[in-house]
CSV table of C-alpha atoms in Angstrom, one decimal:
chain,number,residue,atom,x,y,z
P,27,ASP,CA,-42.3,23.5,16.2
P,28,HIS,CA,-41.5,20.2,14.6
P,29,VAL,CA,-37.9,19.2,15.1
P,30,ALA,CA,-35.5,16.2,14.9
P,31,PHE,CA,-32.9,15.6,17.6
P,32,CYS,CA,-29.3,15.8,16.7
P,33,PHE,CA,-27.1,14.1,19.3
P,34,ALA,CA,-23.9,15.9,18.1
P,35,PRO,CA,-25.1,19.6,18.1
P,36,ALA,CA,-21.5,20.9,17.7
P,37,CYS,CA,-19.9,24.0,19.3
P,38,ARG,CA,-18.9,25.4,15.9
P,39,ALA,CA,-15.6,26.7,17.5
P,40,CYS,CA,-13.3,23.8,18.2
P,41,ARG,CA,-10.6,22.5,15.9
P,42,TYR,CA,-12.8,19.9,14.3
P,43,CYS,CA,-15.8,22.3,13.8
P,44,ARG,CA,-13.5,24.9,12.2
P,45,ALA,CA,-12.1,22.1,9.9
P,46,GLY,CA,-15.7,21.3,8.7
P,47,ARG,CA,-16.0,18.1,10.8
P,48,PRO,CA,-18.7,19.1,13.3
P,49,ASN,CA,-19.6,15.4,13.9
P,50,LEU,CA,-16.3,15.1,15.8
P,51,CYS,CA,-16.9,18.2,17.9
P,52,LEU,CA,-14.5,18.2,20.9
P,53,VAL,CA,-17.1,19.8,23.3
P,54,VAL,CA,-19.7,17.1,22.4
P,55,ALA,CA,-17.1,14.4,22.9
P,56,GLU,CA,-16.0,15.8,26.3
P,57,HIS,CA,-19.4,16.2,27.9
P,58,GLY,CA,-21.3,13.6,26.0
P,59,ALA,CA,-19.5,10.7,27.5
P,60,ASN,CA,-20.8,11.9,30.9
P,61,GLY,CA,-24.3,12.4,29.7
P,62,MET,CA,-24.2,16.1,30.1
P,63,LEU,CA,-25.2,19.0,27.8
P,64,MET,CA,-22.7,21.3,25.9
P,65,ASP,CA,-21.9,23.3,29.0
P,66,GLY,CA,-21.2,20.2,31.1
P,67,THR,CA,-24.4,20.4,33.2
P,68,SER,CA,-27.6,18.5,33.4
P,69,ARG,CA,-31.1,19.9,33.3
P,70,LEU,CA,-32.7,16.7,34.5
P,71,ARG,CA,-33.4,15.6,38.1
P,72,ALA,CA,-35.1,12.6,39.6
P,73,GLY,CA,-37.9,13.1,42.1
P,74,ASP,CA,-35.4,13.2,45.0
P,75,GLY,CA,-33.2,15.7,43.3
P,76,THR,CA,-30.6,13.2,42.0
P,77,VAL,CA,-28.9,14.6,38.8
P,78,LEU,CA,-29.7,12.5,35.8
P,79,GLN,CA,-27.8,12.0,32.5
P,80,HIS,CA,-29.0,13.3,29.1
P,81,GLY,CA,-28.6,10.0,27.3
P,82,LEU,CA,-26.9,10.8,23.9
P,83,ARG,CA,-27.6,14.5,24.7
P,84,THR,CA,-31.3,13.8,23.8
P,85,ALA,CA,-32.8,11.8,26.7
P,86,CYS,CA,-35.7,11.2,24.4
P,87,PHE,CA,-37.3,8.1,26.0
P,88,ALA,CA,-39.5,10.5,28.0
P,89,GLU,CA,-42.5,12.8,27.6
P,90,ARG,CA,-40.3,15.9,27.9
P,91,THR,CA,-36.7,16.6,27.7
P,92,VAL,CA,-34.1,19.4,27.4
P,93,VAL,CA,-31.6,19.5,24.6
P,94,ALA,CA,-28.9,21.9,23.4
P,95,ALA,CA,-30.3,24.5,21.0
P,96,GLY,CA,-28.2,23.0,18.2
P,97,GLY,CA,-29.7,19.6,18.9
P,98,ALA,CA,-33.2,20.6,17.9
P,99,VAL,CA,-33.2,20.7,14.1
P,100,PRO,CA,-36.3,22.4,12.5
P,101,LEU,CA,-38.2,20.1,10.1
P,102,PRO,CA,-40.9,20.8,7.5
P,103,ARG,CA,-44.3,20.2,9.0
P,104,GLY,CA,-45.5,18.0,6.2
P,105,LEU,CA,-43.3,15.0,7.3
P,106,PRO,CA,-45.1,12.8,9.9
P,107,LEU,CA,-43.1,12.8,13.2
P,108,TRP,CA,-43.2,9.0,13.5
P,109,GLN,CA,-41.1,9.0,10.3
P,110,ALA,CA,-39.1,12.0,11.1
P,111,ALA,CA,-37.9,10.3,14.3
P,112,LEU,CA,-35.6,8.2,12.2
P,113,LEU,CA,-33.7,11.1,10.6
P,114,GLY,CA,-31.5,12.2,13.5
P,115,CYS,CA,-29.7,8.9,13.9
P,116,GLY,CA,-30.0,6.0,11.5
P,117,VAL,CA,-30.8,8.0,8.3
P,118,VAL,CA,-28.2,10.7,8.6
P,119,THR,CA,-25.6,8.0,9.6
P,120,GLY,CA,-26.3,5.7,6.7
P,121,MET,CA,-26.7,8.4,4.1
P,122,GLY,CA,-23.5,10.1,5.3
P,123,ALA,CA,-21.5,6.9,5.1
P,124,VAL,CA,-22.4,6.6,1.4
P,125,ARG,CA,-22.3,10.3,0.5
P,126,ASN,CA,-19.5,11.8,2.6
P,127,VAL,CA,-17.1,8.8,3.2
P,128,ALA,CA,-17.3,6.4,0.3
P,129,ARG,CA,-18.7,9.0,-2.1
P,130,VAL,CA,-20.5,6.3,-4.1
P,131,ALA,CA,-21.0,7.3,-7.7
P,132,ALA,CA,-23.5,6.3,-10.4
P,133,GLY,CA,-22.6,2.9,-11.8
P,134,ASP,CA,-20.6,1.8,-8.7
P,135,SER,CA,-21.1,-1.6,-7.1
P,136,VAL,CA,-21.8,-1.7,-3.4
P,137,VAL,CA,-22.1,-4.5,-0.8
P,138,VAL,CA,-23.9,-3.8,2.6
P,139,ILE,CA,-23.3,-6.2,5.5
P,140,GLY,CA,-26.0,-5.9,8.1
P,141,CYS,CA,-29.5,-4.8,7.1
P,142,GLY,CA,-30.9,-3.4,10.3
P,143,GLY,CA,-32.2,0.1,10.7
P,144,VAL,CA,-28.9,1.8,9.6
P,145,GLY,CA,-27.9,-0.8,7.0
P,146,LEU,CA,-31.2,-0.2,5.2
P,147,GLN,CA,-30.5,3.5,5.0
P,148,VAL,CA,-27.1,2.7,3.5
P,149,ILE,CA,-28.9,0.7,0.8
P,150,ALA,CA,-31.3,3.6,0.2
P,151,ALA,CA,-28.4,6.0,-0.1
P,152,ALA,CA,-26.6,3.7,-2.6
P,153,ARG,CA,-29.7,3.5,-4.6
P,154,LEU,CA,-30.1,7.3,-4.6
P,155,ALA,CA,-26.4,7.7,-5.6
P,156,GLY,CA,-27.1,5.5,-8.7
P,157,ALA,CA,-25.2,2.4,-7.7
P,158,ALA,CA,-25.7,-0.2,-10.4
P,159,CYS,CA,-25.2,-3.2,-8.2
P,160,ILE,CA,-26.2,-3.3,-4.5
P,161,VAL,CA,-25.7,-6.5,-2.7
P,162,ALA,CA,-27.3,-6.9,0.8
P,163,ILE,CA,-26.0,-9.5,3.2
P,164,ASP,CA,-27.7,-10.6,6.4
P,165,ARG,CA,-28.8,-13.8,8.3
P,166,VAL,CA,-32.4,-12.8,8.7
P,167,ALA,CA,-34.9,-13.3,5.8
P,168,GLU,CA,-37.2,-10.5,6.9
P,169,LYS,CA,-34.3,-8.0,6.8
P,170,LEU,CA,-33.3,-9.2,3.4
P,171,SER,CA,-36.8,-8.6,2.1
P,172,LEU,CA,-36.7,-5.1,3.5
P,173,ALA,CA,-33.3,-4.6,1.8
P,174,ALA,CA,-34.7,-5.6,-1.6
P,175,ALA,CA,-37.6,-3.1,-1.1
P,176,GLN,CA,-35.0,-0.4,-0.2
P,177,GLY,CA,-33.2,-1.0,-3.5
P,178,ALA,CA,-30.8,-3.9,-3.1
P,179,THR,CA,-30.4,-5.6,-6.5
P,180,HIS,CA,-29.1,-8.9,-4.9
P,181,VAL,CA,-29.5,-10.4,-1.4
P,182,ILE,CA,-27.3,-13.0,0.2
P,183,ASP,CA,-28.5,-15.0,3.2
P,184,ALA,CA,-25.3,-15.6,5.2
P,185,ALA,CA,-27.1,-18.2,7.3
P,186,VAL,CA,-27.3,-20.4,4.1
P,187,ASP,CA,-24.4,-19.2,1.9
P,188,ARG,CA,-21.2,-20.5,3.3
P,189,ASP,CA,-19.0,-18.3,1.1
P,190,PRO,CA,-20.6,-14.9,0.8
P,191,VAL,CA,-17.4,-13.3,-0.4
P,192,ALA,CA,-17.2,-15.6,-3.4
P,193,THR,CA,-20.9,-14.8,-4.2
P,194,VAL,CA,-20.2,-11.1,-4.0
P,195,ARG,CA,-17.2,-11.4,-6.2
P,196,ALA,CA,-19.3,-13.4,-8.8
P,197,LEU,CA,-22.0,-10.7,-8.7
P,198,THR,CA,-19.6,-7.7,-9.0
P,199,ASP,CA,-17.0,-8.9,-11.5
P,200,GLY,CA,-14.2,-9.7,-9.0
P,201,GLY,CA,-15.3,-7.5,-6.0
P,202,ALA,CA,-17.3,-4.5,-5.1
P,203,ASP,CA,-16.2,-0.9,-5.4
P,204,HIS,CA,-17.5,-0.2,-1.9
P,205,ALA,CA,-18.4,-2.4,1.1
P,206,PHE,CA,-20.2,-1.1,4.2
P,207,GLU,CA,-20.1,-3.0,7.4
P,208,VAL,CA,-23.1,-2.1,9.6
P,209,ILE,CA,-22.8,-4.6,12.5
P,210,GLY,CA,-19.6,-3.9,14.4
P,211,ARG,CA,-18.0,-7.4,14.5
P,212,PRO,CA,-14.5,-8.4,13.6
P,213,GLU,CA,-15.6,-11.1,11.2
P,214,THR,CA,-18.0,-8.9,9.3
P,215,ILE,CA,-15.4,-6.1,9.1
P,216,ARG,CA,-13.1,-8.7,7.5
P,217,LEU,CA,-15.9,-9.8,5.2
P,218,ALA,CA,-16.2,-6.2,4.0
P,219,TRP,CA,-12.5,-6.0,3.3
P,220,ASP,CA,-12.5,-9.3,1.4
P,221,ALA,CA,-15.5,-8.4,-0.7
P,222,ILE,CA,-13.9,-5.3,-2.3
P,223,HIS,CA,-11.6,-5.4,-5.3
P,224,PRO,CA,-8.1,-3.7,-5.5
P,225,GLY,CA,-8.6,0.0,-5.2
P,226,GLY,CA,-12.0,-0.5,-3.4
P,227,SER,CA,-13.0,0.9,0.0
P,228,ALA,CA,-14.5,-0.8,3.0
P,229,VAL,CA,-16.4,1.5,5.4
P,230,VAL,CA,-17.1,0.4,9.0
P,231,VAL,CA,-20.4,1.9,10.1
P,232,GLY,CA,-21.2,-0.6,12.8
P,233,LEU,CA,-20.5,0.1,16.4
P,234,ALA,CA,-18.1,-2.4,17.9
P,235,PRO,CA,-17.8,-2.9,21.7
P,236,VAL,CA,-14.9,-1.2,23.4
P,237,GLY,CA,-11.8,-3.5,23.3
P,238,VAL,CA,-12.8,-5.4,20.2
P,239,GLU,CA,-10.1,-5.5,17.5
P,240,ALA,CA,-10.3,-6.2,13.8
P,241,THR,CA,-7.5,-7.4,11.5
P,242,VAL,CA,-6.9,-7.5,7.8
P,243,PRO,CA,-4.0,-8.8,5.7
P,244,ALA,CA,-1.6,-5.9,5.7
P,245,ILE,CA,0.0,-7.0,2.4
P,246,GLU,CA,-3.3,-6.1,0.7
P,247,PHE,CA,-2.8,-2.4,1.4
P,248,LEU,CA,-0.4,-2.7,-1.6
P,249,SER,CA,-3.5,-3.2,-3.7
P,250,ASP,CA,-4.8,0.3,-2.9
P,251,LYS,CA,-7.6,-1.1,-0.8
P,252,SER,CA,-8.8,1.3,2.0
P,253,LEU,CA,-10.4,0.7,5.3
P,254,LYS,CA,-12.3,3.7,6.6
P,255,GLY,CA,-14.3,4.6,9.7
P,256,THR,CA,-17.3,6.9,10.0
P,257,TYR,CA,-19.2,8.5,12.8
P,258,TYR,CA,-22.7,10.0,12.5
P,259,GLY,CA,-22.4,10.3,8.8
P,260,SER,CA,-19.1,12.2,8.8
P,261,GLY,CA,-20.7,15.4,7.8
P,262,ASP,CA,-22.7,18.2,9.3
P,263,PRO,CA,-25.8,16.4,10.7
P,264,ALA,CA,-27.7,19.7,11.6
P,265,ALA,CA,-27.4,20.8,8.0
P,266,GLU,CA,-28.1,17.5,6.4
P,267,ILE,CA,-31.2,16.4,8.4
P,268,PRO,CA,-33.5,19.0,6.8
P,269,GLU,CA,-32.2,18.0,3.4
P,270,LEU,CA,-33.0,14.4,4.1
P,271,ALA,CA,-36.5,15.4,5.3
P,272,GLU,CA,-37.1,17.1,2.0
P,273,LEU,CA,-36.0,13.9,0.2
P,274,ALA,CA,-38.6,12.0,2.2
P,275,LEU,CA,-41.3,14.6,1.4
P,276,ALA,CA,-40.5,14.3,-2.3
P,277,GLY,CA,-41.0,10.6,-2.1
P,278,GLU,CA,-37.3,9.8,-2.9
P,279,LEU,CA,-36.6,8.4,0.6
P,280,ASP,CA,-39.1,6.0,2.1
P,281,LEU,CA,-38.8,6.3,5.9
P,282,ALA,CA,-41.9,4.3,6.7
P,283,ARG,CA,-40.7,1.1,5.1
P,284,VAL,CA,-38.0,0.4,7.7
P,285,VAL,CA,-40.3,0.8,10.7
P,286,THR,CA,-41.2,-2.7,11.7
P,287,HIS,CA,-42.8,-2.0,15.1
P,288,VAL,CA,-44.7,1.0,16.5
P,289,ALA,CA,-45.3,1.0,20.3
P,290,PRO,CA,-46.1,3.3,23.2
P,291,LEU,CA,-43.4,4.6,25.4
P,292,GLU,CA,-44.1,1.7,27.8
P,293,GLY,CA,-42.8,-0.6,25.1
P,294,ILE,CA,-39.2,0.5,25.4
P,295,GLY,CA,-38.1,-2.6,27.2
P,296,GLU,CA,-39.4,-5.0,24.5
P,297,ALA,CA,-38.0,-2.7,21.8
P,298,LEU,CA,-34.5,-2.9,23.3
P,299,ASP,CA,-34.8,-6.7,23.7
P,300,ARG,CA,-35.7,-6.9,19.9
P,301,LEU,CA,-32.7,-4.8,19.2
P,302,ARG,CA,-30.4,-7.1,21.2
P,303,ARG,CA,-31.8,-10.1,19.4
P,304,GLY,CA,-31.4,-8.5,16.0
P,305,GLU,CA,-35.1,-8.7,15.3
P,306,GLY,CA,-36.9,-6.2,13.1
P,307,ALA,CA,-35.4,-3.1,11.7
P,308,ARG,CA,-36.7,-0.1,13.7
P,309,THR,CA,-39.2,0.4,16.5
P,310,VAL,CA,-40.8,3.9,16.8
P,311,LEU,CA,-42.2,4.8,20.3
P,312,VAL,CA,-45.2,7.0,20.0
P,313,LEU,CA,-46.1,9.3,22.9
P,314,ASP,CA,-49.0,11.1,21.2
P,315,GLU,CA,-50.6,9.4,18.3
P,316,ALA,CA,-52.3,12.5,17.0
P,317,LEU,CA,-49.2,14.6,17.0
P,318,ALA,CA,-47.0,11.8,15.6
P,319,GLY,CA,-49.3,11.1,12.7
P,320,ARG,CA,-49.0,7.5,13.7
P,321,ALA,CA,-48.4,4.7,11.2
P,322,PRO,CA,-51.5,2.8,10.3
P,323,GLY,CA,-51.6,-0.6,12.0
């Protein structure tokens, strides 16, 4: 069967699952931090019998793995697996931030700070929502080109533009309705806050290191601005992943465009190095080219 992995499979019984917030499942949170499955155990062993962790409950940098039943989400067979591989993480996260958290509506203005693998999906989601103005901000020209292809109406090179907030305000008539921070740094979180108008919302999608703090001028809460967090799309990933796959099959969501590198499993080290350096958008590791329907080139 063709499946996508969901790293928050949800118990469907805890307080958050019952409240319709399965992405915050308490069982996933309890055992996931230890790299264990939903029952608190591991099915993985090294050659000498040492217990191994299930990284992000998927352990998918391997030829074979074991996942929780709820973590294997069935997919339509028409979608090539090298594209479907993006659904269970970056796509559902970026789409959910736009749909479930900000609830971007047709005609809204949006600014996206950080145009990597997840930021590009935020841009695609804003386009699908009918946003009239989508401003992409990054420091890498290649990523800004990808952002424009994904649907950004304007791009700002922060390596050149010394006052991107002023540029955003000029493009959006005083500030955006929604800003999405997709990097996880205090200065870019502040940039998102400054880029929205009174009554606007800033959504932090980026993953900041533990211990990092971000600050905003408290007086500006009087202007009805809001600063929101999100995790894994803030919805029900297991239900939304198949819907996103259908969007891709219908041609409304281009998954292939954000894949900048395709490599064999042995290329994992180089792929992670590119990620650390902020190069490219997404690398897809292909274990079996025939099954994956590998990208040309």
